[in-house]
Amino acid sequence: MPPSRDAIIAYNKCFNPRSTIAMAFATQPLASLIKQKTLLFSTNCPLFLFLLQNPDNLQRLASLGLLPTAPLSPLDHQAFFLLSAVLRRYLVPLPLVEQEVAARLAGVRGDVAALHIRCGNPLADFKDQASFLSVKEVSVFNRCVKQAKQAKQAKQTGKVGAIMVASDSTRVKKMIANYNPAVPVLFADAKSTHTMTRYFSSMSSQSLLQAFVEMVLLSRATVLIGTTRSSFSLCAAAMKGELPFLVTRGVTSCSIPKRIVFGFAVS
């Protein structure tokens, strides 16, 4: 939808690069789209990717120090690090969140490997509109803990003291725990819900709080392994400041992606 006087609200349809809002961000300077000092912005779409397609926006964001000093290629990596810069610079968790994060990690000794396993239908605890992973990929996440640790060995050489699992599937959380009887596996016992599906018009404030706590926990881990096409995985990785290892449906290993897919593939 086009920007209103004090709000931009856009979901799902703006993944299409030919959508109205995507075209506006790609072809117009940001200053011409957002003129008011305070703006409500609500979206799950990869607008940073479209924003950087405009040379004026690219130059302005670089001058503000929101892009890496050395330009990255391709553009989707620059969009990821723009998101990272904004989240790391301006998003400050409340003390309540920090207290919950500290409580979840209390007693953990050693490195934390974090897994965000976004399943969707049919494994999710709720009726989802999308499908991300099958049960076959759960073992891939488990194997990738060792792979990701080896890849980061130059930075972190300690042993894995705990595995933290965030998932929309209680079944999957328990599977990871069963795979690792000798390592503490941390996860929330409550069933997952989702903020935007046709079956849920709203979430309780407590559910939203717990979801954000899990995102912060993912971002604080030594290694992060997420799900391809999951905006939750990418936001957690952006808060961490590193490209994540990702698991893709039908693939038997994880990897740091050469191309960042923001929700759905965009051409």
Short mmCIF file of N, CA and C in Angstrom, two decimals, residues 29-191:
data_model
loop_
_atom_site.label_atom_id
_atom_site.label_comp_id
_atom_site.label_asym_id
_atom_site.label_seq_id
_atom_site.Cartn_x
_atom_site.Cartn_y
_atom_site.Cartn_z
N PRO A 29 13.74 8.52 -3.76
CA PRO A 29 14.54 8.76 -2.55
C PRO A 29 13.68 8.58 -1.31
N LEU A 30 14.28 8.02 -0.27
CA LEU A 30 13.52 7.73 0.95
C LEU A 30 12.91 9.00 1.53
N ALA A 31 13.62 10.12 1.40
CA ALA A 31 13.12 11.38 1.97
C ALA A 31 11.80 11.81 1.34
N SER A 32 11.56 11.41 0.09
CA SER A 32 10.31 11.79 -0.55
C SER A 32 9.16 10.88 -0.14
N LEU A 33 9.47 9.70 0.43
CA LEU A 33 8.44 8.77 0.87
C LEU A 33 8.07 8.98 2.33
N ILE A 34 9.05 9.36 3.13
CA ILE A 34 8.83 9.53 4.57
C ILE A 34 9.21 10.95 4.94
N LYS A 35 8.22 11.78 5.18
CA LYS A 35 8.47 13.19 5.44
C LYS A 35 8.23 13.59 6.89
N GLN A 36 7.54 12.74 7.64
CA GLN A 36 7.24 13.09 9.03
C GLN A 36 8.32 12.53 9.97
N LYS A 37 8.48 13.16 11.12
CA LYS A 37 9.53 12.76 12.06
C LYS A 37 9.23 11.44 12.73
N THR A 38 7.96 11.15 12.98
CA THR A 38 7.58 9.91 13.64
C THR A 38 6.67 9.11 12.71
N LEU A 39 7.03 7.86 12.49
CA LEU A 39 6.30 7.04 11.55
C LEU A 39 6.13 5.63 12.09
N LEU A 40 4.92 5.11 12.03
CA LEU A 40 4.68 3.70 12.34
C LEU A 40 4.97 2.89 11.09
N PHE A 41 5.91 1.96 11.21
CA PHE A 41 6.30 1.14 10.07
C PHE A 41 6.11 -0.31 10.45
N SER A 42 5.24 -1.01 9.76
CA SER A 42 4.93 -2.41 10.08
C SER A 42 4.94 -3.23 8.81
N THR A 43 5.89 -4.16 8.71
CA THR A 43 5.99 -4.97 7.50
C THR A 43 6.80 -6.23 7.77
N ASN A 44 6.62 -7.24 6.96
CA ASN A 44 7.49 -8.42 6.98
C ASN A 44 8.23 -8.55 5.65
N CYS A 45 8.21 -7.51 4.85
CA CYS A 45 8.75 -7.56 3.49
C CYS A 45 10.18 -7.02 3.43
N PRO A 46 10.95 -7.44 2.44
CA PRO A 46 12.37 -7.08 2.36
C PRO A 46 12.59 -5.70 1.75
N LEU A 47 12.04 -4.66 2.42
CA LEU A 47 12.09 -3.33 1.82
C LEU A 47 13.50 -2.76 1.80
N PHE A 48 14.39 -3.22 2.71
CA PHE A 48 15.78 -2.76 2.66
C PHE A 48 16.42 -3.14 1.33
N LEU A 49 16.06 -4.31 0.83
CA LEU A 49 16.62 -4.77 -0.44
C LEU A 49 16.18 -3.85 -1.58
N PHE A 50 14.91 -3.46 -1.59
CA PHE A 50 14.42 -2.56 -2.63
C PHE A 50 14.99 -1.16 -2.44
N LEU A 51 15.10 -0.73 -1.19
CA LEU A 51 15.60 0.60 -0.87
C LEU A 51 16.98 0.83 -1.46
N LEU A 52 17.85 -0.19 -1.39
CA LEU A 52 19.22 -0.03 -1.83
C LEU A 52 19.36 -0.06 -3.35
N GLN A 53 18.30 -0.36 -4.06
CA GLN A 53 18.34 -0.33 -5.52
C GLN A 53 18.35 1.10 -6.04
N ASN A 54 18.01 2.06 -5.17
CA ASN A 54 18.01 3.47 -5.54
C ASN A 54 19.37 4.08 -5.18
N PRO A 55 20.14 4.59 -6.14
CA PRO A 55 21.48 5.13 -5.85
C PRO A 55 21.48 6.25 -4.81
N ASP A 56 20.45 7.09 -4.82
CA ASP A 56 20.38 8.17 -3.83
C ASP A 56 20.27 7.62 -2.42
N ASN A 57 19.43 6.61 -2.24
CA ASN A 57 19.30 5.99 -0.93
C ASN A 57 20.59 5.30 -0.51
N LEU A 58 21.23 4.62 -1.44
CA LEU A 58 22.48 3.92 -1.17
C LEU A 58 23.54 4.89 -0.67
N GLN A 59 23.67 6.02 -1.36
CA GLN A 59 24.66 7.02 -0.98
C GLN A 59 24.34 7.63 0.38
N ARG A 60 23.08 7.93 0.62
CA ARG A 60 22.68 8.55 1.88
C ARG A 60 22.91 7.61 3.06
N LEU A 61 22.55 6.35 2.91
CA LEU A 61 22.72 5.38 3.99
C LEU A 61 24.20 5.12 4.26
N ALA A 62 25.01 5.12 3.23
CA ALA A 62 26.46 4.96 3.42
C ALA A 62 27.02 6.14 4.19
N SER A 63 26.55 7.37 3.90
CA SER A 63 27.04 8.56 4.60
C SER A 63 26.64 8.56 6.07
N LEU A 64 25.56 7.87 6.40
CA LEU A 64 25.11 7.76 7.79
C LEU A 64 25.82 6.64 8.54
N GLY A 65 26.68 5.92 7.87
CA GLY A 65 27.41 4.82 8.51
C GLY A 65 26.57 3.58 8.71
N LEU A 66 25.52 3.44 7.92
CA LEU A 66 24.62 2.29 8.07
C LEU A 66 24.94 1.16 7.08
N LEU A 67 25.94 1.37 6.25
CA LEU A 67 26.40 0.33 5.33
C LEU A 67 27.87 0.05 5.59
N PRO A 68 28.34 -1.16 5.31
CA PRO A 68 29.75 -1.47 5.51
C PRO A 68 30.64 -0.52 4.72
N THR A 69 31.83 -0.23 5.26
CA THR A 69 32.76 0.67 4.59
C THR A 69 33.13 0.16 3.21
N ALA A 70 33.42 -1.14 3.13
CA ALA A 70 33.71 -1.75 1.83
C ALA A 70 32.40 -2.30 1.27
N PRO A 71 31.95 -1.77 0.13
CA PRO A 71 30.68 -2.25 -0.44
C PRO A 71 30.69 -3.75 -0.65
N LEU A 72 29.60 -4.38 -0.30
CA LEU A 72 29.48 -5.82 -0.48
C LEU A 72 28.72 -6.13 -1.75
N SER A 73 29.02 -7.23 -2.32
CA SER A 73 28.28 -7.71 -3.47
C SER A 73 27.89 -9.15 -3.19
N PRO A 74 26.67 -9.54 -3.44
CA PRO A 74 25.59 -8.82 -4.11
C PRO A 74 24.82 -7.88 -3.18
N LEU A 75 23.81 -7.24 -3.78
CA LEU A 75 23.04 -6.23 -3.06
C LEU A 75 22.30 -6.82 -1.87
N ASP A 76 21.89 -8.09 -1.95
CA ASP A 76 21.14 -8.67 -0.85
C ASP A 76 21.98 -8.77 0.42
N HIS A 77 23.30 -8.94 0.30
CA HIS A 77 24.16 -8.95 1.48
C HIS A 77 24.24 -7.55 2.09
N GLN A 78 24.28 -6.52 1.25
CA GLN A 78 24.26 -5.16 1.77
C GLN A 78 22.95 -4.89 2.50
N ALA A 79 21.85 -5.41 1.97
CA ALA A 79 20.55 -5.24 2.63
C ALA A 79 20.55 -5.91 3.99
N PHE A 80 21.15 -7.10 4.09
CA PHE A 80 21.22 -7.79 5.38
C PHE A 80 22.01 -6.96 6.39
N PHE A 81 23.16 -6.42 5.99
CA PHE A 81 23.98 -5.66 6.93
C PHE A 81 23.40 -4.28 7.22
N LEU A 82 22.56 -3.75 6.33
CA LEU A 82 21.80 -2.54 6.66
C LEU A 82 20.80 -2.85 7.76
N LEU A 83 20.07 -3.93 7.61
CA LEU A 83 19.15 -4.37 8.67
C LEU A 83 19.91 -4.58 9.97
N SER A 84 21.08 -5.20 9.88
CA SER A 84 21.89 -5.45 11.08
C SER A 84 22.30 -4.15 11.75
N ALA A 85 22.75 -3.19 10.96
CA ALA A 85 23.19 -1.91 11.53
C ALA A 85 22.06 -1.19 12.25
N VAL A 86 20.87 -1.21 11.65
CA VAL A 86 19.72 -0.54 12.27
C VAL A 86 19.34 -1.23 13.57
N LEU A 87 19.26 -2.56 13.56
CA LEU A 87 18.86 -3.29 14.77
C LEU A 87 19.90 -3.15 15.87
N ARG A 88 21.17 -3.27 15.53
CA ARG A 88 22.22 -3.23 16.55
C ARG A 88 22.41 -1.82 17.11
N ARG A 89 22.11 -0.82 16.29
CA ARG A 89 22.32 0.56 16.74
C ARG A 89 21.12 1.09 17.52
N TYR A 90 19.91 0.72 17.10
CA TYR A 90 18.72 1.39 17.63
C TYR A 90 17.79 0.50 18.45
N LEU A 91 17.92 -0.80 18.37
CA LEU A 91 17.01 -1.68 19.11
C LEU A 91 17.66 -2.05 20.43
N VAL A 92 17.09 -1.56 21.51
CA VAL A 92 17.64 -1.81 22.85
C VAL A 92 16.61 -2.61 23.65
N PRO A 93 16.89 -3.88 23.95
CA PRO A 93 15.94 -4.69 24.71
C PRO A 93 15.68 -4.10 26.09
N LEU A 94 14.44 -4.19 26.54
CA LEU A 94 14.08 -3.71 27.87
C LEU A 94 14.75 -4.56 28.94
N PRO A 95 14.93 -4.01 30.15
CA PRO A 95 15.50 -4.81 31.25
C PRO A 95 14.75 -6.11 31.48
N LEU A 96 13.44 -6.10 31.29
CA LEU A 96 12.65 -7.32 31.46
C LEU A 96 13.12 -8.41 30.51
N VAL A 97 13.43 -8.03 29.28
CA VAL A 97 13.92 -8.99 28.30
C VAL A 97 15.29 -9.50 28.68
N GLU A 98 16.18 -8.59 29.07
CA GLU A 98 17.54 -8.98 29.45
C GLU A 98 17.52 -9.92 30.66
N GLN A 99 16.61 -9.66 31.58
CA GLN A 99 16.51 -10.53 32.76
C GLN A 99 16.07 -11.94 32.36
N GLU A 100 15.12 -12.03 31.44
CA GLU A 100 14.65 -13.33 30.98
C GLU A 100 15.75 -14.07 30.22
N VAL A 101 16.50 -13.36 29.41
CA VAL A 101 17.61 -13.96 28.66
C VAL A 101 18.65 -14.51 29.63
N ALA A 102 19.00 -13.71 30.63
CA ALA A 102 19.99 -14.15 31.63
C ALA A 102 19.50 -15.37 32.39
N ALA A 103 18.20 -15.40 32.70
CA ALA A 103 17.63 -16.54 33.45
C ALA A 103 17.69 -17.81 32.61
N ARG A 104 17.43 -17.69 31.30
CA ARG A 104 17.46 -18.86 30.42
C ARG A 104 18.88 -19.44 30.30
N LEU A 105 19.88 -18.56 30.38
CA LEU A 105 21.26 -18.99 30.20
C LEU A 105 21.99 -19.25 31.52
N ALA A 106 21.29 -19.09 32.62
CA ALA A 106 21.91 -19.29 33.93
C ALA A 106 22.48 -20.70 34.06
N GLY A 107 23.71 -20.79 34.48
CA GLY A 107 24.33 -22.10 34.69
C GLY A 107 24.99 -22.71 33.48
N VAL A 108 24.84 -22.07 32.30
CA VAL A 108 25.46 -22.61 31.09
C VAL A 108 26.95 -22.32 31.11
N ARG A 109 27.74 -23.33 30.87
CA ARG A 109 29.19 -23.18 30.81
C ARG A 109 29.66 -23.60 29.43
N GLY A 110 30.40 -22.73 28.76
CA GLY A 110 30.85 -23.03 27.41
C GLY A 110 30.04 -22.30 26.37
N ASP A 111 30.29 -22.62 25.13
CA ASP A 111 29.61 -21.95 24.02
C ASP A 111 28.16 -22.42 23.89
N VAL A 112 27.34 -21.56 23.32
CA VAL A 112 25.94 -21.88 23.07
C VAL A 112 25.71 -21.98 21.57
N ALA A 113 25.19 -23.11 21.13
CA ALA A 113 24.78 -23.28 19.74
C ALA A 113 23.28 -23.07 19.67
N ALA A 114 22.83 -22.14 18.84
CA ALA A 114 21.41 -21.81 18.77
C ALA A 114 20.84 -22.29 17.45
N LEU A 115 19.69 -22.93 17.52
CA LEU A 115 18.99 -23.44 16.34
C LEU A 115 17.63 -22.77 16.23
N HIS A 116 17.35 -22.15 15.10
CA HIS A 116 15.99 -21.68 14.84
C HIS A 116 15.43 -22.53 13.73
N ILE A 117 14.48 -23.41 14.09
CA ILE A 117 13.95 -24.40 13.18
C ILE A 117 12.50 -24.03 12.86
N ARG A 118 12.32 -23.35 11.75
CA ARG A 118 11.00 -22.87 11.33
C ARG A 118 10.40 -23.90 10.39
N CYS A 119 9.42 -24.63 10.86
CA CYS A 119 8.87 -25.76 10.11
C CYS A 119 7.67 -25.39 9.25
N GLY A 120 6.72 -24.66 9.84
CA GLY A 120 5.48 -24.44 9.13
C GLY A 120 4.69 -25.74 9.06
N ASN A 121 3.73 -25.81 8.16
CA ASN A 121 2.92 -27.03 8.01
C ASN A 121 3.77 -28.19 7.50
N PRO A 122 3.55 -29.40 7.99
CA PRO A 122 2.53 -29.82 8.98
C PRO A 122 3.08 -29.95 10.39
N LEU A 123 4.32 -29.58 10.63
CA LEU A 123 4.96 -29.83 11.93
C LEU A 123 4.68 -28.76 12.98
N ALA A 124 4.30 -27.56 12.56
CA ALA A 124 4.11 -26.45 13.50
C ALA A 124 2.99 -26.74 14.49
N ASP A 125 3.09 -26.10 15.65
CA ASP A 125 2.06 -26.25 16.68
C ASP A 125 0.74 -25.58 16.29
N PHE A 126 0.77 -24.75 15.26
CA PHE A 126 -0.43 -24.04 14.81
C PHE A 126 -0.64 -24.31 13.32
N LYS A 127 -1.81 -24.00 12.82
CA LYS A 127 -2.10 -24.18 11.39
C LYS A 127 -1.49 -23.00 10.62
N ASP A 128 -0.40 -23.30 9.95
CA ASP A 128 0.35 -22.26 9.26
C ASP A 128 -0.10 -22.16 7.81
N GLN A 129 0.27 -21.04 7.15
CA GLN A 129 -0.05 -20.85 5.75
C GLN A 129 1.10 -21.27 4.84
N ALA A 130 2.24 -21.64 5.44
CA ALA A 130 3.42 -21.95 4.64
C ALA A 130 4.10 -23.19 5.19
N SER A 131 4.96 -23.78 4.37
CA SER A 131 5.75 -24.93 4.77
C SER A 131 7.22 -24.63 4.50
N PHE A 132 8.07 -24.79 5.52
CA PHE A 132 9.49 -24.46 5.39
C PHE A 132 10.38 -25.70 5.40
N LEU A 133 10.17 -26.59 6.36
CA LEU A 133 11.03 -27.75 6.53
C LEU A 133 10.20 -29.00 6.80
N SER A 134 10.76 -30.14 6.48
CA SER A 134 10.14 -31.42 6.83
C SER A 134 10.93 -32.03 7.98
N VAL A 135 10.45 -33.15 8.48
CA VAL A 135 11.11 -33.80 9.61
C VAL A 135 12.51 -34.28 9.22
N LYS A 136 12.77 -34.48 7.93
CA LYS A 136 14.09 -34.93 7.49
C LYS A 136 15.19 -33.93 7.80
N GLU A 137 14.86 -32.65 7.81
CA GLU A 137 15.89 -31.63 8.02
C GLU A 137 16.26 -31.43 9.49
N VAL A 138 15.52 -32.02 10.41
CA VAL A 138 15.83 -31.84 11.84
C VAL A 138 17.21 -32.40 12.15
N SER A 139 17.54 -33.56 11.58
CA SER A 139 18.86 -34.14 11.82
C SER A 139 19.96 -33.30 11.19
N VAL A 140 19.63 -32.55 10.12
CA VAL A 140 20.61 -31.67 9.49
C VAL A 140 21.02 -30.57 10.47
N PHE A 141 20.05 -29.99 11.17
CA PHE A 141 20.37 -28.99 12.19
C PHE A 141 21.31 -29.57 13.23
N ASN A 142 21.03 -30.79 13.66
CA ASN A 142 21.85 -31.39 14.70
C ASN A 142 23.29 -31.59 14.22
N ARG A 143 23.47 -32.09 13.01
CA ARG A 143 24.82 -32.27 12.46
C ARG A 143 25.54 -30.94 12.25
N CYS A 144 24.77 -29.91 11.95
CA CYS A 144 25.37 -28.63 11.62
C CYS A 144 25.94 -27.90 12.83
N VAL A 145 25.59 -28.33 14.03
CA VAL A 145 26.20 -27.72 15.22
C VAL A 145 27.71 -27.90 15.16
N LYS A 146 28.17 -29.12 14.88
CA LYS A 146 29.60 -29.41 14.78
C LYS A 146 30.21 -28.68 13.59
N GLN A 147 29.51 -28.68 12.46
CA GLN A 147 30.01 -28.02 11.26
C GLN A 147 30.21 -26.53 11.49
N ALA A 148 29.21 -25.89 12.10
CA ALA A 148 29.29 -24.45 12.34
C ALA A 148 30.39 -24.12 13.35
N LYS A 149 30.54 -24.96 14.37
CA LYS A 149 31.60 -24.74 15.35
C LYS A 149 32.97 -24.83 14.70
N GLN A 150 33.17 -25.80 13.83
CA GLN A 150 34.46 -25.95 13.14
C GLN A 150 34.74 -24.76 12.25
N ALA A 151 33.71 -24.23 11.61
CA ALA A 151 33.89 -23.08 10.73
C ALA A 151 34.28 -21.83 11.51
N LYS A 152 33.87 -21.75 12.77
CA LYS A 152 34.15 -20.57 13.60
C LYS A 152 35.29 -20.81 14.58
N GLN A 153 36.03 -21.87 14.40
CA GLN A 153 37.02 -22.27 15.40
C GLN A 153 38.08 -21.21 15.64
N ALA A 154 38.37 -20.41 14.62
CA ALA A 154 39.37 -19.37 14.79
C ALA A 154 38.93 -18.32 15.81
N LYS A 155 37.60 -18.18 15.97
CA LYS A 155 37.07 -17.19 16.91
C LYS A 155 36.67 -17.81 18.24
N GLN A 156 36.09 -19.00 18.20
CA GLN A 156 35.57 -19.63 19.41
C GLN A 156 36.08 -21.07 19.48
N THR A 157 36.82 -21.40 20.50
CA THR A 157 37.41 -22.74 20.58
C THR A 157 36.87 -23.55 21.76
N GLY A 158 35.95 -22.99 22.53
CA GLY A 158 35.41 -23.71 23.67
C GLY A 158 34.44 -24.80 23.25
N LYS A 159 34.10 -25.66 24.17
CA LYS A 159 33.15 -26.72 23.88
C LYS A 159 31.72 -26.19 23.95
N VAL A 160 30.81 -26.90 23.32
CA VAL A 160 29.40 -26.52 23.36
C VAL A 160 28.85 -26.83 24.74
N GLY A 161 28.45 -25.79 25.46
CA GLY A 161 27.92 -25.98 26.80
C GLY A 161 26.42 -26.18 26.81
N ALA A 162 25.74 -25.75 25.74
CA ALA A 162 24.29 -25.91 25.65
C ALA A 162 23.84 -25.68 24.22
N ILE A 163 22.73 -26.29 23.89
CA ILE A 163 22.06 -26.06 22.60
C ILE A 163 20.73 -25.39 22.90
N MET A 164 20.51 -24.23 22.29
CA MET A 164 19.26 -23.51 22.49
C MET A 164 18.41 -23.67 21.24
N VAL A 165 17.18 -24.14 21.40
CA VAL A 165 16.31 -24.41 20.26
C VAL A 165 15.09 -23.49 20.32
N ALA A 166 14.88 -22.75 19.26
CA ALA A 166 13.65 -21.99 19.07
C ALA A 166 12.96 -22.58 17.84
N SER A 167 11.71 -22.95 17.99
CA SER A 167 11.01 -23.59 16.88
C SER A 167 9.51 -23.40 17.03
N ASP A 168 8.81 -23.49 15.90
CA ASP A 168 7.35 -23.46 15.95
C ASP A 168 6.78 -24.85 16.16
N SER A 169 7.65 -25.84 16.42
CA SER A 169 7.21 -27.23 16.58
C SER A 169 7.73 -27.82 17.88
N THR A 170 6.83 -28.17 18.78
CA THR A 170 7.22 -28.83 20.02
C THR A 170 7.87 -30.19 19.72
N ARG A 171 7.36 -30.87 18.73
CA ARG A 171 7.91 -32.17 18.35
C ARG A 171 9.38 -32.04 17.97
N VAL A 172 9.71 -31.02 17.22
CA VAL A 172 11.09 -30.83 16.76
C VAL A 172 12.00 -30.48 17.93
N LYS A 173 11.54 -29.67 18.86
CA LYS A 173 12.35 -29.34 20.04
C LYS A 173 12.73 -30.62 20.79
N LYS A 174 11.77 -31.49 20.95
CA LYS A 174 12.03 -32.74 21.68
C LYS A 174 12.95 -33.66 20.90
N MET A 175 12.88 -33.62 19.57
CA MET A 175 13.77 -34.42 18.76
C MET A 175 15.22 -33.99 18.96
N ILE A 176 15.47 -32.68 18.98
CA ILE A 176 16.84 -32.19 19.20
C ILE A 176 17.33 -32.59 20.59
N ALA A 177 16.45 -32.53 21.59
CA ALA A 177 16.84 -32.95 22.94
C ALA A 177 17.20 -34.43 22.96
N ASN A 178 16.44 -35.24 22.25
CA ASN A 178 16.72 -36.68 22.20
C ASN A 178 18.03 -36.98 21.48
N TYR A 179 18.39 -36.16 20.51
CA TYR A 179 19.65 -36.34 19.80
C TYR A 179 20.86 -36.04 20.71
N ASN A 180 20.66 -35.25 21.75
CA ASN A 180 21.78 -34.73 22.54
C ASN A 180 21.59 -35.00 24.03
N PRO A 181 21.59 -36.25 24.45
CA PRO A 181 21.36 -36.56 25.86
C PRO A 181 22.46 -36.07 26.80
N ALA A 182 23.67 -35.83 26.26
CA ALA A 182 24.80 -35.43 27.11
C ALA A 182 25.00 -33.92 27.19
N VAL A 183 24.17 -33.16 26.46
CA VAL A 183 24.31 -31.70 26.42
C VAL A 183 22.98 -31.07 26.82
N PRO A 184 22.99 -30.04 27.68
CA PRO A 184 21.73 -29.35 28.00
C PRO A 184 21.10 -28.76 26.73
N VAL A 185 19.84 -29.08 26.50
CA VAL A 185 19.10 -28.53 25.37
C VAL A 185 18.00 -27.64 25.94
N LEU A 186 18.10 -26.35 25.65
CA LEU A 186 17.21 -25.36 26.24
C LEU A 186 16.12 -24.97 25.24
N PHE A 187 14.88 -25.03 25.67
CA PHE A 187 13.78 -24.56 24.83
C PHE A 187 12.57 -24.27 25.69
N ALA A 188 11.67 -23.44 25.17
CA ALA A 188 10.44 -23.10 25.87
C ALA A 188 9.45 -24.25 25.75
N ASP A 189 8.82 -24.61 26.85
CA ASP A 189 7.86 -25.72 26.84
C ASP A 189 6.53 -25.35 26.20
N ALA A 190 6.20 -24.07 26.21
CA ALA A 190 4.88 -23.65 25.70
C ALA A 190 4.78 -23.86 24.20
N LYS A 191 3.58 -24.19 23.73
CA LYS A 191 3.35 -24.33 22.30
C LYS A 191 3.50 -22.98 21.61
#
